[in-house]
Amino acid sequence: MKANNKKIRNDIILICILCVTAAVACFFLYFKADNAEKMQLQILIDGELIETYDYSTDEDFYKEIALDIGNTIVVENGQIYMKEANCPDGLCIKQGEISKDGQSIICLPHKLVVRLVELSRDNFSENDGLDVMPR
Amino acid sequence: MTQNIQNKDIKIVGKLHSKAQFVAIVGVMAAFAAILSYIETIIPFSIWIPGVKLGLANIAIVVILCLYGAREAFAVNIVRILVVGLLFGNMFSISFSLAGALISFAVMVLAKKTDLFTIIGISVTGGVAHNLGQMIVASVVIETYSVVYYMPALMIAGVITGIIIGMVGKIILKYMTKIVKNKR
């Protein structure tokens, strides 16, 4: 019985550690660069940078980007979202709007990544990530 | 009373003596896991984050891992993924779920080996490992590291689904233990 209580305690410790790790990771990932001035909208297919657009937070800025692979990306009121997609799961549409540095919309069936990158962090393009990001 | 049952839960209860027993139990549990996988496709539990699943099939895996051992659980895992993948998916989904399942399975076996956790703890490590594993595979496939931004959400989701799966698995393990003990 004693051993069992210990195991339940271990369970709780494990869950707490995982939650704290997630919270710390969350803090580092989301709250580091909130108001980046100049951001760039990058479209990657299969890891390669296909197109880039200047990102504008203007209220009445509207742009629709249609890709050959069947995805339509919309920039509206400073929010970027996937309007249409012909992938089977449609998860990229459900991912909603992005507007901050580092955020991305990912369509796995098409190997498509739409991401916002702060211009000063320009080295974060293409395969440079291999050296920078932890694995 | 409840403490008594909990005590029994942790030990490996059964030992498979013959090949026939092995085939029979693996077959039954794989069928159970396949049905759970199918039920999961019916339940609309698709969060906007790619890679997050309820992981109902993990109930069968955790139970057999605690009831028998890693060898039996591995067999159930492989059979389940192939059957479900061929019935409802394609090669793409098979390779994806295979990656997630194998990573989560390896971590669960380690968690079981340390003998530190109850079935709930094992299931939580499995859930988190599954989600993180799929995230890593996804980041390799699309060659981007933007997926790292989903990490916290995936971890929390893994913990929550892991607790649910572990609790259900605990109840099932209780009855399975009784059955296995009566048979001997």
mmCIF file of C-alpha atoms in Angstrom:
data_model
loop_
_atom_site.group_PDB
_atom_site.id
_atom_site.type_symbol
_atom_site.label_atom_id
_atom_site.label_comp_id
_atom_site.label_asym_id
_atom_site.label_seq_id
_atom_site.Cartn_x
_atom_site.Cartn_y
_atom_site.Cartn_z
ATOM 1 C CA MET A 1 0.000 0.000 0.000
ATOM 2 C CA LYS A 2 2.819 2.352 0.815
ATOM 3 C CA ALA A 3 4.542 1.663 -2.497
ATOM 4 C CA ASN A 4 1.308 2.396 -4.291
ATOM 5 C CA ASN A 5 0.843 5.768 -2.613
ATOM 6 C CA LYS A 6 4.360 6.615 -3.622
ATOM 7 C CA LYS A 7 3.538 5.795 -7.217
ATOM 8 C CA ILE A 8 0.469 7.997 -7.160
ATOM 9 C CA ARG A 9 2.630 10.771 -5.744
ATOM 10 C CA ASN A 10 5.120 10.159 -8.564
ATOM 11 C CA ASP A 11 2.260 10.412 -11.055
ATOM 12 C CA ILE A 12 1.271 13.785 -9.677
ATOM 13 C CA ILE A 13 4.881 14.998 -9.704
ATOM 14 C CA LEU A 14 5.257 13.854 -13.305
ATOM 15 C CA ILE A 15 2.104 15.672 -14.379
ATOM 16 C CA CYS A 16 3.197 18.835 -12.561
ATOM 17 C CA ILE A 17 6.654 18.748 -14.168
ATOM 18 C CA LEU A 18 5.140 18.351 -17.626
ATOM 19 C CA CYS A 19 2.709 21.224 -17.038
ATOM 20 C CA VAL A 20 5.462 23.499 -15.743
ATOM 21 C CA THR A 21 7.682 22.629 -18.720
ATOM 22 C CA ALA A 22 4.818 23.443 -21.059
ATOM 23 C CA ALA A 23 4.177 26.738 -19.260
ATOM 24 C CA VAL A 24 7.851 27.734 -19.422
ATOM 25 C CA ALA A 25 8.036 26.799 -23.105
ATOM 26 C CA CYS A 26 4.855 28.771 -23.678
ATOM 27 C CA PHE A 27 6.355 31.808 -21.971
ATOM 28 C CA PHE A 28 9.512 31.691 -24.084
ATOM 29 C CA LEU A 29 7.742 31.033 -27.355
ATOM 30 C CA TYR A 30 4.831 33.440 -27.206
ATOM 31 C CA PHE A 31 5.804 36.388 -25.048
ATOM 32 C CA LYS A 32 9.245 37.273 -26.287
ATOM 33 C CA ALA A 33 8.465 39.481 -29.284
ATOM 34 C CA ASP A 34 5.025 40.955 -29.087
ATOM 35 C CA ASN A 35 5.143 44.132 -31.143
ATOM 36 C CA ALA A 36 7.613 43.557 -33.862
ATOM 37 C CA GLU A 37 7.605 46.489 -36.244
ATOM 38 C CA LYS A 38 8.473 45.095 -39.624
ATOM 39 C CA MET A 39 7.292 41.627 -40.315
ATOM 40 C CA GLN A 40 7.337 39.511 -43.390
ATOM 41 C CA LEU A 41 4.841 36.923 -44.495
ATOM 42 C CA GLN A 42 6.676 33.893 -45.803
ATOM 43 C CA ILE A 43 5.184 31.019 -47.736
ATOM 44 C CA LEU A 44 7.145 27.785 -47.717
ATOM 45 C CA ILE A 45 6.361 24.615 -49.591
ATOM 46 C CA ASP A 46 8.309 21.487 -48.758
ATOM 47 C CA GLY A 47 10.740 23.562 -46.707
ATOM 48 C CA GLU A 48 11.570 25.924 -49.537
ATOM 49 C CA LEU A 49 10.784 29.599 -49.453
ATOM 50 C CA ILE A 50 8.363 30.176 -52.332
ATOM 51 C CA GLU A 51 7.074 33.702 -51.803
ATOM 52 C CA THR A 52 7.409 36.582 -49.370
ATOM 53 C CA TYR A 53 5.096 39.512 -48.760
ATOM 54 C CA ASP A 54 5.402 42.596 -46.647
ATOM 55 C CA TYR A 55 3.007 42.324 -43.782
ATOM 56 C CA SER A 56 0.841 45.297 -42.968
ATOM 57 C CA THR A 57 -1.271 45.860 -39.887
ATOM 58 C CA ASP A 58 -3.388 48.522 -41.600
ATOM 59 C CA GLU A 59 -7.077 48.274 -40.875
ATOM 60 C CA ASP A 60 -8.260 48.350 -44.462
ATOM 61 C CA PHE A 61 -5.472 46.287 -45.966
ATOM 62 C CA TYR A 62 -6.815 43.303 -47.816
ATOM 63 C CA LYS A 63 -4.921 40.787 -49.870
ATOM 64 C CA GLU A 64 -5.795 37.392 -51.149
ATOM 65 C CA ILE A 65 -3.025 34.998 -52.120
ATOM 66 C CA ALA A 66 -4.083 31.949 -54.105
ATOM 67 C CA LEU A 67 -1.560 29.130 -54.419
ATOM 68 C CA ASP A 68 -1.485 26.513 -57.179
ATOM 69 C CA ILE A 69 -1.650 23.673 -54.686
ATOM 70 C CA GLY A 70 -5.160 24.726 -53.706
ATOM 71 C CA ASN A 71 -4.730 26.935 -50.657
ATOM 72 C CA THR A 72 -5.943 30.515 -50.430
ATOM 73 C CA ILE A 73 -4.374 32.757 -47.815
ATOM 74 C CA VAL A 74 -6.012 36.039 -46.816
ATOM 75 C CA VAL A 75 -4.471 39.041 -45.084
ATOM 76 C CA GLU A 76 -7.175 41.174 -43.533
ATOM 77 C CA ASN A 77 -7.054 43.794 -40.744
ATOM 78 C CA GLY A 78 -3.596 42.644 -39.806
ATOM 79 C CA GLN A 79 -4.744 39.068 -39.421
ATOM 80 C CA ILE A 80 -3.605 36.274 -41.661
ATOM 81 C CA TYR A 81 -5.725 33.199 -42.143
ATOM 82 C CA MET A 82 -6.293 30.331 -44.520
ATOM 83 C CA LYS A 83 -9.518 31.009 -46.357
ATOM 84 C CA GLU A 84 -9.765 27.976 -48.566
ATOM 85 C CA ALA A 85 -7.921 24.703 -48.895
ATOM 86 C CA ASN A 86 -8.562 21.482 -50.727
ATOM 87 C CA CYS A 87 -6.608 19.271 -48.365
ATOM 88 C CA PRO A 88 -8.553 16.362 -46.871
ATOM 89 C CA ASP A 89 -8.508 17.406 -43.223
ATOM 90 C CA GLY A 90 -8.860 21.181 -43.535
ATOM 91 C CA LEU A 91 -6.832 21.625 -40.354
ATOM 92 C CA CYS A 92 -5.061 24.664 -41.797
ATOM 93 C CA ILE A 93 -8.378 26.546 -41.950
ATOM 94 C CA LYS A 94 -9.204 25.566 -38.370
ATOM 95 C CA GLN A 95 -5.868 26.948 -37.162
ATOM 96 C CA GLY A 96 -7.403 30.410 -37.433
ATOM 97 C CA GLU A 97 -5.690 33.764 -37.559
ATOM 98 C CA ILE A 98 -2.070 34.674 -36.952
ATOM 99 C CA SER A 99 -0.631 38.122 -36.408
ATOM 100 C CA LYS A 100 2.509 37.777 -34.300
ATOM 101 C CA ASP A 101 6.146 37.125 -35.002
ATOM 102 C CA GLY A 102 6.918 33.448 -35.246
ATOM 103 C CA GLN A 103 3.356 32.284 -35.610
ATOM 104 C CA SER A 104 2.515 30.000 -38.479
ATOM 105 C CA ILE A 105 -0.237 28.163 -40.274
ATOM 106 C CA ILE A 106 0.689 24.685 -41.369
ATOM 107 C CA CYS A 107 -0.990 22.492 -43.942
ATOM 108 C CA LEU A 108 0.635 19.116 -43.541
ATOM 109 C CA PRO A 109 -0.904 17.298 -46.543
ATOM 110 C CA HIS A 110 0.475 19.994 -48.874
ATOM 111 C CA LYS A 111 3.691 20.483 -46.900
ATOM 112 C CA LEU A 112 2.793 24.151 -46.801
ATOM 113 C CA VAL A 113 3.933 26.573 -44.114
ATOM 114 C CA VAL A 114 2.739 30.160 -43.870
ATOM 115 C CA ARG A 115 4.642 32.109 -41.273
ATOM 116 C CA LEU A 116 5.293 35.577 -39.990
ATOM 117 C CA VAL A 117 8.901 36.515 -39.448
ATOM 118 C CA GLU A 118 10.344 39.676 -38.030
ATOM 119 C CA LEU A 119 12.665 41.178 -40.632
ATOM 120 C CA SER A 120 15.571 41.652 -38.243
ATOM 121 C CA ARG A 121 15.530 37.908 -37.759
ATOM 122 C CA ASP A 122 16.113 37.347 -41.430
ATOM 123 C CA ASN A 123 18.529 34.523 -40.871
ATOM 124 C CA PHE A 124 15.561 32.435 -39.772
ATOM 125 C CA SER A 125 14.921 31.459 -43.340
ATOM 126 C CA GLU A 126 15.096 28.204 -45.184
ATOM 127 C CA ASN A 127 17.534 25.710 -43.741
ATOM 128 C CA ASP A 128 19.285 27.968 -41.274
ATOM 129 C CA GLY A 129 16.884 26.718 -38.674
ATOM 130 C CA LEU A 130 18.935 23.542 -38.518
ATOM 131 C CA ASP A 131 21.703 25.329 -36.687
ATOM 132 C CA VAL A 132 19.601 27.626 -34.580
ATOM 133 C CA MET A 133 16.764 25.586 -33.197
ATOM 134 C CA PRO A 134 17.118 22.939 -30.520
ATOM 135 C CA ARG A 135 16.369 19.422 -31.557
ATOM 136 C CA MET B 1 -10.832 -2.019 -0.607
ATOM 137 C CA THR B 2 -9.894 0.318 -3.382
ATOM 138 C CA GLN B 3 -6.332 0.357 -2.171
ATOM 139 C CA ASN B 4 -6.226 -3.391 -2.442
ATOM 140 C CA ILE B 5 -7.292 -3.277 -6.051
ATOM 141 C CA GLN B 6 -4.811 -0.546 -6.835
ATOM 142 C CA ASN B 7 -2.057 -2.662 -5.389
ATOM 143 C CA LYS B 8 -2.844 -5.522 -7.704
ATOM 144 C CA ASP B 9 -2.929 -3.224 -10.698
ATOM 145 C CA ILE B 10 0.722 -2.541 -10.819
ATOM 146 C CA LYS B 11 2.201 -5.991 -10.986
ATOM 147 C CA ILE B 12 2.476 -7.925 -14.190
ATOM 148 C CA VAL B 13 -0.337 -10.351 -13.697
ATOM 149 C CA GLY B 14 -0.242 -12.766 -16.537
ATOM 150 C CA LYS B 15 2.437 -14.776 -18.148
ATOM 151 C CA LEU B 16 1.878 -16.291 -21.546
ATOM 152 C CA HIS B 17 3.048 -19.866 -21.647
ATOM 153 C CA SER B 18 2.310 -20.996 -25.174
ATOM 154 C CA LYS B 19 2.344 -19.563 -28.641
ATOM 155 C CA ALA B 20 -1.391 -20.129 -28.904
ATOM 156 C CA GLN B 21 -1.979 -18.028 -25.816
ATOM 157 C CA PHE B 22 0.187 -15.293 -27.246
ATOM 158 C CA VAL B 23 -1.655 -15.280 -30.568
ATOM 159 C CA ALA B 24 -5.042 -15.356 -28.881
ATOM 160 C CA ILE B 25 -4.454 -12.533 -26.445
ATOM 161 C CA VAL B 26 -2.662 -10.357 -29.000
ATOM 162 C CA GLY B 27 -5.476 -10.964 -31.478
ATOM 163 C CA VAL B 28 -8.193 -10.034 -29.010
ATOM 164 C CA MET B 29 -6.395 -6.933 -27.805
ATOM 165 C CA ALA B 30 -5.510 -5.829 -31.342
ATOM 166 C CA ALA B 31 -9.160 -6.150 -32.317
ATOM 167 C CA PHE B 32 -10.087 -4.117 -29.247
ATOM 168 C CA ALA B 33 -7.529 -1.461 -30.162
ATOM 169 C CA ALA B 34 -8.686 -1.379 -33.788
ATOM 170 C CA ILE B 35 -12.290 -0.840 -32.712
ATOM 171 C CA LEU B 36 -11.180 1.946 -30.383
ATOM 172 C CA SER B 37 -9.266 3.559 -33.261
ATOM 173 C CA TYR B 38 -12.394 3.377 -35.391
ATOM 174 C CA ILE B 39 -14.570 4.889 -32.658
ATOM 175 C CA GLU B 40 -12.042 7.679 -32.396
ATOM 176 C CA THR B 41 -12.477 8.532 -36.084
ATOM 177 C CA ILE B 42 -16.240 8.838 -35.500
ATOM 178 C CA ILE B 43 -15.944 11.120 -32.468
ATOM 179 C CA PRO B 44 -15.387 14.673 -33.722
ATOM 180 C CA PHE B 45 -12.476 15.432 -31.460
ATOM 181 C CA SER B 46 -10.238 17.247 -33.892
ATOM 182 C CA ILE B 47 -8.635 20.239 -32.280
ATOM 183 C CA TRP B 48 -7.106 22.803 -34.622
ATOM 184 C CA ILE B 49 -3.639 21.662 -33.616
ATOM 185 C CA PRO B 50 -2.293 18.984 -35.940
ATOM 186 C CA GLY B 51 -1.261 15.798 -34.216
ATOM 187 C CA VAL B 52 -3.581 15.937 -31.224
ATOM 188 C CA LYS B 53 -5.739 12.894 -30.822
ATOM 189 C CA LEU B 54 -7.729 11.431 -27.986
ATOM 190 C CA GLY B 55 -5.704 8.254 -28.365
ATOM 191 C CA LEU B 56 -8.432 5.809 -27.363
ATOM 192 C CA ALA B 57 -6.442 2.915 -28.824
ATOM 193 C CA ASN B 58 -3.805 3.649 -26.225
ATOM 194 C CA ILE B 59 -6.220 2.175 -23.639
ATOM 195 C CA ALA B 60 -5.626 -1.269 -25.101
ATOM 196 C CA ILE B 61 -1.883 -0.707 -25.356
ATOM 197 C CA VAL B 62 -1.499 0.515 -21.774
ATOM 198 C CA VAL B 63 -3.650 -2.286 -20.405
ATOM 199 C CA ILE B 64 -1.755 -5.043 -22.187
ATOM 200 C CA LEU B 65 1.554 -3.426 -21.281
ATOM 201 C CA CYS B 66 0.645 -3.547 -17.604
ATOM 202 C CA LEU B 67 -1.058 -6.930 -17.821
ATOM 203 C CA TYR B 68 1.599 -8.826 -19.766
ATOM 204 C CA GLY B 69 4.619 -6.939 -21.017
ATOM 205 C CA ALA B 70 6.408 -5.003 -23.707
ATOM 206 C CA ARG B 71 6.583 -7.853 -26.235
ATOM 207 C CA GLU B 72 2.828 -8.444 -26.279
ATOM 208 C CA ALA B 73 2.056 -4.721 -26.293
ATOM 209 C CA PHE B 74 4.411 -4.188 -29.234
ATOM 210 C CA ALA B 75 2.690 -6.906 -31.250
ATOM 211 C CA VAL B 76 -0.732 -5.407 -30.519
ATOM 212 C CA ASN B 77 0.547 -1.974 -31.510
ATOM 213 C CA ILE B 78 1.901 -3.066 -34.885
ATOM 214 C CA VAL B 79 -1.160 -5.141 -35.786
ATOM 215 C CA ARG B 80 -3.470 -2.309 -34.754
ATOM 216 C CA ILE B 81 -1.676 0.334 -36.827
ATOM 217 C CA LEU B 82 -1.485 -1.810 -39.940
ATOM 218 C CA VAL B 83 -5.121 -2.921 -39.743
ATOM 219 C CA VAL B 84 -6.477 0.549 -39.039
ATOM 220 C CA GLY B 85 -4.160 2.176 -41.575
ATOM 221 C CA LEU B 86 -5.136 -0.221 -44.345
ATOM 222 C CA LEU B 87 -8.843 0.027 -43.552
ATOM 223 C CA PHE B 88 -9.295 3.739 -42.990
ATOM 224 C CA GLY B 89 -6.101 5.455 -44.061
ATOM 225 C CA ASN B 90 -3.268 5.488 -46.543
ATOM 226 C CA MET B 91 0.496 5.083 -46.491
ATOM 227 C CA PHE B 92 0.902 8.682 -45.382
ATOM 228 C CA SER B 93 -1.285 8.247 -42.334
ATOM 229 C CA ILE B 94 0.249 4.841 -41.559
ATOM 230 C CA SER B 95 3.770 6.210 -41.457
ATOM 231 C CA PHE B 96 2.639 9.120 -39.331
ATOM 232 C CA SER B 97 0.751 7.099 -36.772
ATOM 233 C CA LEU B 98 3.538 4.518 -36.770
ATOM 234 C CA ALA B 99 6.062 7.180 -35.816
ATOM 235 C CA GLY B 100 3.869 8.595 -33.057
ATOM 236 C CA ALA B 101 2.892 5.183 -31.744
ATOM 237 C CA LEU B 102 6.429 3.791 -31.658
ATOM 238 C CA ILE B 103 7.848 6.823 -29.859
ATOM 239 C CA SER B 104 5.029 6.810 -27.333
ATOM 240 C CA PHE B 105 5.380 3.040 -26.931
ATOM 241 C CA ALA B 106 9.119 3.235 -26.268
ATOM 242 C CA VAL B 107 8.599 5.916 -23.626
ATOM 243 C CA MET B 108 5.785 3.960 -21.977
ATOM 244 C CA VAL B 109 7.942 0.827 -21.792
ATOM 245 C CA LEU B 110 10.676 2.876 -20.115
ATOM 246 C CA ALA B 111 8.151 4.396 -17.697
ATOM 247 C CA LYS B 112 6.928 0.907 -16.898
ATOM 248 C CA LYS B 113 10.480 -0.379 -16.407
ATOM 249 C CA THR B 114 11.331 2.289 -13.853
ATOM 250 C CA ASP B 115 8.391 1.002 -11.789
ATOM 251 C CA LEU B 116 7.780 4.520 -10.514
ATOM 252 C CA PHE B 117 4.344 5.239 -11.896
ATOM 253 C CA THR B 118 0.827 3.853 -11.886
ATOM 254 C CA ILE B 119 -0.992 3.138 -15.129
ATOM 255 C CA ILE B 120 -2.095 6.787 -15.200
ATOM 256 C CA GLY B 121 1.487 8.038 -15.100
ATOM 257 C CA ILE B 122 2.512 5.587 -17.808
ATOM 258 C CA SER B 123 -0.372 6.711 -19.974
ATOM 259 C CA VAL B 124 0.514 10.395 -19.438
ATOM 260 C CA THR B 125 4.107 9.874 -20.540
ATOM 261 C CA GLY B 126 2.776 7.960 -23.538
ATOM 262 C CA GLY B 127 0.343 10.713 -24.476
ATOM 263 C CA VAL B 128 2.939 13.475 -24.237
ATOM 264 C CA ALA B 129 5.539 11.412 -26.103
ATOM 265 C CA HIS B 130 3.035 10.643 -28.846
ATOM 266 C CA ASN B 131 2.200 14.293 -29.413
ATOM 267 C CA LEU B 132 5.791 15.504 -29.238
ATOM 268 C CA GLY B 133 6.943 12.630 -31.439
ATOM 269 C CA GLN B 134 4.438 13.472 -34.129
ATOM 270 C CA MET B 135 5.459 17.106 -33.888
ATOM 271 C CA ILE B 136 9.099 16.179 -34.446
ATOM 272 C CA VAL B 137 8.212 13.924 -37.380
ATOM 273 C CA ALA B 138 6.071 16.693 -38.863
ATOM 274 C CA SER B 139 8.899 19.202 -38.508
ATOM 275 C CA VAL B 140 11.245 16.815 -40.301
ATOM 276 C CA VAL B 141 8.744 16.138 -43.091
ATOM 277 C CA ILE B 142 7.950 19.770 -43.863
ATOM 278 C CA GLU B 143 11.490 20.854 -43.015
ATOM 279 C CA THR B 144 10.523 23.715 -40.792
ATOM 280 C CA TYR B 145 10.834 24.391 -37.133
ATOM 281 C CA SER B 146 7.730 26.547 -36.874
ATOM 282 C CA VAL B 147 5.930 23.554 -35.396
ATOM 283 C CA VAL B 148 7.854 24.088 -32.175
ATOM 284 C CA TYR B 149 5.267 26.751 -31.414
ATOM 285 C CA TYR B 150 2.693 24.049 -30.874
ATOM 286 C CA MET B 151 4.841 22.315 -28.282
ATOM 287 C CA PRO B 152 3.203 23.681 -25.112
ATOM 288 C CA ALA B 153 -0.294 23.020 -26.405
ATOM 289 C CA LEU B 154 0.680 19.532 -27.509
ATOM 290 C CA MET B 155 2.208 18.765 -24.112
ATOM 291 C CA ILE B 156 -0.853 19.944 -22.201
ATOM 292 C CA ALA B 157 -3.126 18.031 -24.553
ATOM 293 C CA GLY B 158 -0.969 14.942 -24.028
ATOM 294 C CA VAL B 159 -1.218 15.259 -20.260
ATOM 295 C CA ILE B 160 -4.994 15.660 -20.317
ATOM 296 C CA THR B 161 -5.691 12.816 -22.739
ATOM 297 C CA GLY B 162 -3.123 10.706 -20.892
ATOM 298 C CA ILE B 163 -4.953 11.129 -17.590
ATOM 299 C CA ILE B 164 -8.308 10.246 -19.179
ATOM 300 C CA ILE B 165 -6.887 7.203 -20.974
ATOM 301 C CA GLY B 166 -5.042 6.100 -17.834
ATOM 302 C CA MET B 167 -8.203 6.253 -15.726
ATOM 303 C CA VAL B 168 -10.203 4.235 -18.230
ATOM 304 C CA GLY B 169 -7.305 1.806 -18.577
ATOM 305 C CA LYS B 170 -7.192 1.376 -14.807
ATOM 306 C CA ILE B 171 -10.825 0.309 -14.708
ATOM 307 C CA ILE B 172 -10.336 -2.125 -17.598
ATOM 308 C CA LEU B 173 -7.158 -3.484 -16.024
ATOM 309 C CA LYS B 174 -9.080 -4.211 -12.846
ATOM 310 C CA TYR B 175 -11.491 -6.502 -14.682
ATOM 311 C CA MET B 176 -8.877 -8.006 -16.953
ATOM 312 C CA THR B 177 -6.812 -8.900 -13.896
ATOM 313 C CA LYS B 178 -9.760 -10.794 -12.443
ATOM 314 C CA ILE B 179 -10.303 -12.692 -15.678
ATOM 315 C CA VAL B 180 -6.650 -13.641 -16.076
ATOM 316 C CA LYS B 181 -6.418 -14.769 -12.462
ATOM 317 C CA ASN B 182 -9.515 -16.950 -12.673
ATOM 318 C CA LYS B 183 -8.267 -18.645 -15.797
ATOM 319 C CA ARG B 184 -5.114 -19.911 -14.173
#
